[in-house]
Amino acid sequence: MLQRLKDNFHLSMITLVGVIASCTLLPYALYRLATGSYLVGIVDLLMIAVSTVSVWMAWRTGDTEKPGFLMAAVFCFGAVLVCMKLGQDVLFWIYPLMVFIFFLVAPIKALLLLLLMVSAIVSLHFADHSRIFNSGFQLLAFITTTFITSIFAYIFAYRTHLQRQELRHLATTDPLTGAATRHSLTDELTAAIEQYQQKNSVSGLMLLDLDHFKRINDNFGHQSGDQILSQLVPLLKQMIRQQDSVFRYGGEEFVLLIKEIQLADLHRLAEKIRHAVWHQLSLPDGSALTTSIGIATVQQATDWENWLQQADVALYQAKHQGRNQVVIATGHEADKSDPS
């Protein structure tokens, strides 16, 4: 649980805002109901309920965008309703709410929601002048301070969003080849297994290894080996769909996750990739480069480790059967050692 909060910033923020909102609003809701302010009390309870449901949805589904937007929209709507009923007493709560919103949704969406909320509050002032602001100067001060708060919160949230994207890219992208890293492989395989269990959507896995790569580094140098790896990944990406993924699993090992594909089609695609590597990539001396591939579908897997293990066993068999070939996993474990 704690690890999931550490790994998912948006989930942790939705959880934090939900807990703070519920703990803060509950005493007020009970007080409003006890003193006869039923509308305000009901609105407070509604925001607590939405916070609880949104946090549950985010944890249950892994989707944080929809729960975050639901919570933000209801908070803004609730603030307008309470402001209409209680007037100036609520205005101080607008400012922490403005900051909360930027943690719940994308910066531009937060800015639009806050614009709608402030516009609605200002409109209420003109509809009932005595309800919210005592003077035009107070109204102007509210508009100015909310504008300044929104702009600076937007800048901070936007810059933070860009930095998180950059850090995520650095953590999940191999700098040499541009393939996804092993770090992100586990989550993708787990998601593919869940898709199969829930929707019967079959995905396929290829474990690809360049034959005799150590000899390439020894004979031609590591720079030549790096150049071959950097040429391989673009070739692989050309042969798969946008929804599929390429991961660098080891030095010269790559994993391809192919979604919505049956075993026969996966086998044909693997053969095309093997043939393309053989005929389109070459060593510095002009000799052919070959690859061995082990494949397995999610139907054979009990978990992501087992799925990857089956493809690894198939790759091992391809190596020991002469290399430059594709082997389909049978799902049986096999003792193995690292072939040279």
Short mmCIF file of C-alpha atoms in Angstrom, two decimals:
data_model
loop_
_atom_site.label_atom_id
_atom_site.label_comp_id
_atom_site.label_asym_id
_atom_site.label_seq_id
_atom_site.Cartn_x
_atom_site.Cartn_y
_atom_site.Cartn_z
CA MET A 1 0.00 0.00 0.00
CA LEU A 2 2.72 2.47 0.99
CA GLN A 3 4.79 1.46 -2.01
CA ARG A 4 1.86 2.17 -4.31
CA LEU A 5 1.49 5.64 -2.80
CA LYS A 6 5.21 6.26 -3.34
CA ASP A 7 5.06 5.11 -6.95
CA ASN A 8 1.86 6.95 -7.94
CA PHE A 9 1.95 10.67 -7.12
CA HIS A 10 -1.57 11.39 -8.38
CA LEU A 11 -3.03 8.52 -6.35
CA SER A 12 -1.27 9.77 -3.23
CA MET A 13 -2.61 13.30 -3.78
CA ILE A 14 -6.19 12.10 -4.33
CA THR A 15 -5.91 10.02 -1.17
CA LEU A 16 -4.43 12.90 0.84
CA VAL A 17 -7.02 15.43 -0.35
CA GLY A 18 -9.82 12.94 0.26
CA VAL A 19 -8.68 12.24 3.82
CA ILE A 20 -8.15 15.94 4.63
CA ALA A 21 -11.49 16.94 3.11
CA SER A 22 -13.41 14.23 4.94
CA CYS A 23 -11.79 14.89 8.31
CA THR A 24 -12.22 18.66 7.94
CA LEU A 25 -15.77 18.73 6.62
CA LEU A 26 -17.35 16.09 8.86
CA PRO A 27 -17.43 18.22 12.06
CA TYR A 28 -18.86 21.14 10.07
CA ALA A 29 -21.47 18.92 8.44
CA LEU A 30 -22.63 17.61 11.82
CA TYR A 31 -22.69 21.13 13.25
CA ARG A 32 -24.71 22.49 10.31
CA LEU A 33 -27.25 19.70 10.58
CA ALA A 34 -27.52 20.16 14.35
CA THR A 35 -28.11 23.92 14.00
CA GLY A 36 -30.68 23.62 11.24
CA SER A 37 -28.49 24.57 8.24
CA TYR A 38 -29.62 21.49 6.38
CA LEU A 39 -28.61 22.58 2.87
CA VAL A 40 -25.04 23.35 3.88
CA GLY A 41 -24.83 20.19 5.97
CA ILE A 42 -26.07 18.07 3.08
CA VAL A 43 -23.57 19.71 0.70
CA ASP A 44 -20.75 18.98 3.17
CA LEU A 45 -21.85 15.35 3.43
CA LEU A 46 -22.05 15.14 -0.36
CA MET A 47 -18.45 16.33 -0.69
CA ILE A 48 -17.37 13.80 1.96
CA ALA A 49 -19.19 11.02 0.12
CA VAL A 50 -17.70 11.99 -3.24
CA SER A 51 -14.22 12.17 -1.68
CA THR A 52 -14.61 8.69 -0.24
CA VAL A 53 -15.96 7.21 -3.47
CA SER A 54 -13.27 8.92 -5.57
CA VAL A 55 -10.46 7.59 -3.38
CA TRP A 56 -12.00 4.10 -3.53
CA MET A 57 -12.33 4.29 -7.33
CA ALA A 58 -8.73 5.42 -7.74
CA TRP A 59 -7.43 2.55 -5.60
CA ARG A 60 -9.77 -0.02 -7.11
CA THR A 61 -9.33 0.74 -10.80
CA GLY A 62 -5.92 2.40 -10.94
CA ASP A 63 -7.50 5.22 -12.97
CA THR A 64 -6.82 8.50 -11.15
CA GLU A 65 -7.99 10.98 -13.81
CA LYS A 66 -11.74 10.40 -13.56
CA PRO A 67 -11.91 10.22 -9.73
CA GLY A 68 -9.70 13.31 -9.49
CA PHE A 69 -11.91 15.30 -11.85
CA LEU A 70 -15.08 14.12 -10.10
CA MET A 71 -13.73 15.24 -6.74
CA ALA A 72 -12.54 18.60 -8.09
CA ALA A 73 -15.82 19.36 -9.89
CA VAL A 74 -17.98 18.49 -6.86
CA PHE A 75 -15.74 20.55 -4.56
CA CYS A 76 -16.09 23.60 -6.80
CA PHE A 77 -19.84 23.14 -7.15
CA GLY A 78 -20.20 22.63 -3.40
CA ALA A 79 -18.18 25.76 -2.67
CA VAL A 80 -20.55 27.83 -4.81
CA LEU A 81 -23.64 26.41 -3.08
CA VAL A 82 -22.24 26.96 0.40
CA CYS A 83 -21.08 30.45 -0.53
CA MET A 84 -24.58 31.24 -1.75
CA LYS A 85 -25.98 30.20 1.63
CA LEU A 86 -23.35 31.48 4.08
CA GLY A 87 -21.74 34.36 2.19
CA GLN A 88 -18.41 35.79 3.39
CA ASP A 89 -17.90 33.11 6.05
CA VAL A 90 -16.96 30.64 3.31
CA LEU A 91 -14.58 32.81 1.29
CA PHE A 92 -11.53 31.87 3.37
CA TRP A 93 -12.04 28.23 2.35
CA ILE A 94 -11.78 29.12 -1.32
CA TYR A 95 -8.00 29.58 -1.21
CA PRO A 96 -6.96 26.15 0.12
CA LEU A 97 -9.57 24.68 -2.22
CA MET A 98 -7.86 26.37 -5.17
CA VAL A 99 -4.58 24.70 -4.25
CA PHE A 100 -6.28 21.31 -3.75
CA ILE A 101 -7.80 21.43 -7.23
CA PHE A 102 -4.38 21.65 -8.90
CA PHE A 103 -3.37 18.41 -7.18
CA LEU A 104 -6.50 16.60 -8.35
CA VAL A 105 -6.62 17.37 -12.08
CA ALA A 106 -4.34 18.55 -14.88
CA PRO A 107 -3.29 22.23 -14.53
CA ILE A 108 -5.39 23.53 -17.44
CA LYS A 109 -8.49 21.68 -16.21
CA ALA A 110 -7.95 23.05 -12.71
CA LEU A 111 -7.68 26.58 -14.09
CA LEU A 112 -10.94 26.21 -16.02
CA LEU A 113 -12.79 24.77 -13.01
CA LEU A 114 -11.60 27.61 -10.81
CA LEU A 115 -12.58 30.18 -13.43
CA LEU A 116 -16.11 28.74 -13.47
CA MET A 117 -16.25 28.67 -9.68
CA VAL A 118 -15.07 32.26 -9.19
CA SER A 119 -17.36 33.47 -11.98
CA ALA A 120 -20.32 31.78 -10.29
CA ILE A 121 -19.49 33.37 -6.93
CA VAL A 122 -19.15 36.81 -8.51
CA SER A 123 -22.46 36.30 -10.30
CA LEU A 124 -24.10 35.50 -6.97
CA HIS A 125 -22.89 38.84 -5.64
CA PHE A 126 -24.73 40.71 -8.37
CA ALA A 127 -27.79 38.53 -7.91
CA ASP A 128 -27.88 39.25 -4.16
CA HIS A 129 -25.51 42.13 -3.34
CA SER A 130 -25.71 41.85 0.42
CA ARG A 131 -25.14 38.12 0.53
CA ILE A 132 -21.39 37.86 -0.20
CA PHE A 133 -19.41 41.12 -0.57
CA ASN A 134 -19.98 44.33 1.39
CA SER A 135 -18.59 46.60 -1.30
CA GLY A 136 -17.25 46.74 -4.81
CA PHE A 137 -13.76 47.12 -3.36
CA GLN A 138 -14.14 43.83 -1.48
CA LEU A 139 -15.38 42.17 -4.67
CA LEU A 140 -12.39 43.51 -6.61
CA ALA A 141 -10.02 42.30 -3.89
CA PHE A 142 -11.54 38.80 -4.08
CA ILE A 143 -11.21 38.66 -7.87
CA THR A 144 -7.62 39.94 -7.74
CA THR A 145 -6.42 37.58 -5.02
CA THR A 146 -8.08 34.52 -6.53
CA PHE A 147 -6.58 35.42 -9.92
CA ILE A 148 -3.07 35.76 -8.45
CA THR A 149 -3.44 32.54 -6.47
CA SER A 150 -4.69 30.65 -9.53
CA ILE A 151 -1.89 31.88 -11.79
CA PHE A 152 0.92 31.03 -9.38
CA ALA A 153 -0.66 27.68 -8.50
CA TYR A 154 -1.00 26.94 -12.23
CA ILE A 155 2.65 27.78 -12.91
CA PHE A 156 3.81 25.61 -10.02
CA ALA A 157 1.53 22.71 -10.98
CA TYR A 158 2.49 22.91 -14.66
CA ARG A 159 6.23 22.95 -13.94
CA THR A 160 5.83 20.09 -11.48
CA HIS A 161 3.86 18.14 -14.09
CA LEU A 162 6.63 18.62 -16.67
CA GLN A 163 9.33 17.59 -14.21
CA ARG A 164 7.44 14.43 -13.24
CA GLN A 165 7.05 13.56 -16.92
CA GLU A 166 10.76 14.08 -17.51
CA LEU A 167 11.71 11.98 -14.49
CA ARG A 168 9.28 9.25 -15.58
CA HIS A 169 10.80 9.29 -19.06
CA LEU A 170 14.32 9.01 -17.66
CA ALA A 171 13.29 6.16 -15.37
CA THR A 172 11.42 4.18 -18.02
CA THR A 173 13.42 4.82 -21.22
CA ASP A 174 16.78 3.29 -22.09
CA PRO A 175 19.06 6.18 -23.11
CA LEU A 176 20.99 4.16 -25.72
CA THR A 177 18.18 2.48 -27.64
CA GLY A 178 15.03 4.43 -26.76
CA ALA A 179 13.31 1.21 -25.66
CA ALA A 180 11.38 1.05 -22.41
CA THR A 181 13.42 -0.12 -19.45
CA ARG A 182 13.08 -3.26 -17.39
CA HIS A 183 11.69 -1.05 -14.59
CA SER A 184 8.38 -0.58 -16.41
CA LEU A 185 8.11 -4.15 -17.73
CA THR A 186 6.53 -5.63 -14.60
CA ASP A 187 3.60 -3.20 -14.58
CA GLU A 188 2.92 -3.74 -18.29
CA LEU A 189 2.95 -7.53 -18.00
CA THR A 190 0.72 -7.42 -14.93
CA ALA A 191 -1.74 -5.14 -16.75
CA ALA A 192 -1.79 -7.52 -19.74
CA ILE A 193 -2.58 -10.47 -17.46
CA GLU A 194 -5.41 -8.50 -15.81
CA GLN A 195 -6.79 -7.63 -19.26
CA TYR A 196 -6.85 -11.31 -20.14
CA GLN A 197 -8.51 -12.29 -16.87
CA GLN A 198 -11.14 -9.54 -17.06
CA LYS A 199 -11.78 -9.18 -20.80
CA ASN A 200 -10.21 -12.32 -22.31
CA SER A 201 -7.83 -10.08 -24.29
CA VAL A 202 -4.84 -12.20 -25.33
CA SER A 203 -1.36 -10.66 -25.42
CA GLY A 204 1.87 -12.22 -26.58
CA LEU A 205 5.42 -11.97 -25.31
CA MET A 206 8.66 -12.23 -27.27
CA LEU A 207 12.06 -12.55 -25.63
CA LEU A 208 14.68 -11.69 -28.24
CA ASP A 209 18.43 -12.13 -27.90
CA LEU A 210 21.11 -11.20 -30.44
CA ASP A 211 23.26 -14.22 -31.23
CA HIS A 212 26.96 -14.18 -30.22
CA PHE A 213 26.73 -10.57 -29.07
CA LYS A 214 29.65 -10.95 -26.68
CA ARG A 215 31.84 -11.90 -29.64
CA ILE A 216 30.66 -8.77 -31.46
CA ASN A 217 31.86 -6.61 -28.57
CA ASP A 218 35.12 -8.55 -28.33
CA ASN A 219 35.89 -8.48 -32.07
CA PHE A 220 34.58 -5.04 -33.07
CA GLY A 221 34.45 -3.11 -29.80
CA HIS A 222 31.64 -1.94 -27.53
CA GLN A 223 30.98 1.11 -29.68
CA SER A 224 30.03 -1.14 -32.59
CA GLY A 225 27.86 -3.21 -30.27
CA ASP A 226 26.07 -0.09 -29.04
CA GLN A 227 25.52 1.03 -32.63
CA ILE A 228 23.88 -2.30 -33.49
CA LEU A 229 21.59 -2.05 -30.45
CA SER A 230 20.60 1.50 -31.37
CA GLN A 231 19.72 0.30 -34.90
CA LEU A 232 17.78 -2.73 -33.67
CA VAL A 233 15.10 -0.95 -31.63
CA PRO A 234 13.88 1.37 -34.44
CA LEU A 235 13.62 -1.71 -36.67
CA LEU A 236 11.55 -3.52 -34.03
CA LYS A 237 9.27 -0.52 -33.54
CA GLN A 238 8.65 -0.33 -37.29
CA MET A 239 7.37 -3.91 -37.28
CA ILE A 240 4.93 -3.63 -34.38
CA ARG A 241 1.87 -1.49 -33.73
CA GLN A 242 1.68 1.66 -31.66
CA GLN A 243 -0.14 -0.20 -28.89
CA ASP A 244 2.73 -2.70 -28.58
CA SER A 245 5.91 -2.12 -26.56
CA VAL A 246 9.64 -2.84 -26.73
CA PHE A 247 11.66 -3.21 -23.52
CA ARG A 248 15.39 -3.59 -23.07
CA TYR A 249 15.59 -6.54 -20.72
CA GLY A 250 19.35 -7.03 -20.54
CA GLY A 251 22.51 -6.13 -22.43
CA GLU A 252 21.42 -7.63 -25.75
CA GLU A 253 18.06 -9.04 -24.67
CA PHE A 254 14.78 -7.34 -25.54
CA VAL A 255 11.17 -8.07 -24.63
CA LEU A 256 8.32 -7.28 -26.99
CA LEU A 257 4.80 -7.12 -25.56
CA ILE A 258 2.29 -7.60 -28.37
CA LYS A 259 -1.32 -6.91 -27.41
CA GLU A 260 -4.48 -8.53 -28.76
CA ILE A 261 -2.79 -11.30 -30.72
CA GLN A 262 -3.16 -15.07 -30.97
CA LEU A 263 -0.27 -17.52 -30.84
CA ALA A 264 -0.20 -18.25 -34.60
CA ASP A 265 -0.04 -14.54 -35.45
CA LEU A 266 2.56 -13.98 -32.75
CA HIS A 267 4.69 -16.73 -34.27
CA ARG A 268 4.41 -15.21 -37.75
CA LEU A 269 5.38 -11.77 -36.43
CA ALA A 270 8.37 -13.22 -34.59
CA GLU A 271 9.54 -14.92 -37.79
CA LYS A 272 9.22 -11.62 -39.69
CA ILE A 273 11.30 -9.89 -37.03
CA ARG A 274 13.94 -12.63 -37.10
CA HIS A 275 14.09 -12.40 -40.90
CA ALA A 276 14.31 -8.58 -40.82
CA VAL A 277 17.19 -8.60 -38.34
CA TRP A 278 19.00 -11.23 -40.41
CA HIS A 279 18.69 -9.32 -43.69
CA GLN A 280 18.59 -5.65 -42.67
CA LEU A 281 21.23 -5.46 -39.93
CA SER A 282 24.85 -6.47 -40.32
CA LEU A 283 28.15 -6.46 -38.48
CA PRO A 284 30.94 -3.97 -39.27
CA ASP A 285 32.63 -6.56 -41.51
CA GLY A 286 29.42 -7.03 -43.52
CA SER A 287 28.47 -10.42 -42.10
CA ALA A 288 24.87 -11.11 -41.11
CA LEU A 289 23.46 -10.46 -37.65
CA THR A 290 21.07 -13.10 -36.32
CA THR A 291 18.71 -13.34 -33.39
CA SER A 292 16.97 -16.05 -31.40
CA ILE A 293 13.43 -15.52 -30.11
CA GLY A 294 11.28 -17.27 -27.52
CA ILE A 295 7.55 -16.55 -27.53
CA ALA A 296 4.64 -17.19 -25.15
CA THR A 297 1.07 -15.97 -24.86
CA VAL A 298 -0.64 -14.80 -21.70
CA GLN A 299 -2.96 -17.83 -21.84
CA GLN A 300 -0.10 -20.01 -20.63
CA ALA A 301 0.89 -17.72 -17.75
CA THR A 302 -0.01 -17.90 -14.06
CA ASP A 303 1.67 -14.56 -13.29
CA TRP A 304 4.08 -12.17 -14.98
CA GLU A 305 7.16 -14.01 -13.70
CA ASN A 306 5.88 -17.33 -15.00
CA TRP A 307 5.01 -15.74 -18.35
CA LEU A 308 8.48 -14.29 -18.72
CA GLN A 309 10.05 -17.55 -17.55
CA GLN A 310 8.25 -19.51 -20.25
CA ALA A 311 9.50 -17.15 -22.95
CA ASP A 312 12.99 -17.41 -21.43
CA VAL A 313 12.89 -21.23 -21.59
CA ALA A 314 11.80 -21.03 -25.23
CA LEU A 315 14.66 -18.62 -25.97
CA TYR A 316 17.09 -21.01 -24.31
CA GLN A 317 15.81 -23.82 -26.55
CA ALA A 318 16.25 -21.62 -29.63
CA LYS A 319 19.87 -20.99 -28.63
CA HIS A 320 20.62 -24.68 -28.15
CA GLN A 321 18.87 -25.73 -31.34
CA GLY A 322 21.27 -23.70 -33.46
CA ARG A 323 20.21 -20.05 -32.96
CA ASN A 324 18.59 -17.77 -35.57
CA GLN A 325 15.16 -19.28 -34.98
CA VAL A 326 11.86 -18.83 -33.14
CA VAL A 327 10.67 -21.31 -30.50
CA ILE A 328 7.19 -21.38 -28.99
CA ALA A 329 7.02 -21.90 -25.23
CA THR A 330 5.38 -25.08 -24.04
CA GLY A 331 4.90 -23.88 -20.48
CA HIS A 332 7.28 -26.49 -19.05
CA GLU A 333 10.19 -25.54 -16.84
CA ALA A 334 13.67 -26.54 -17.98
CA ASP A 335 17.09 -26.53 -16.37
CA LYS A 336 19.35 -24.19 -18.21
CA SER A 337 22.75 -22.59 -18.20
CA ASP A 338 23.90 -19.52 -20.10
CA PRO A 339 24.98 -20.60 -23.59
CA SER A 340 28.01 -18.87 -25.01
#
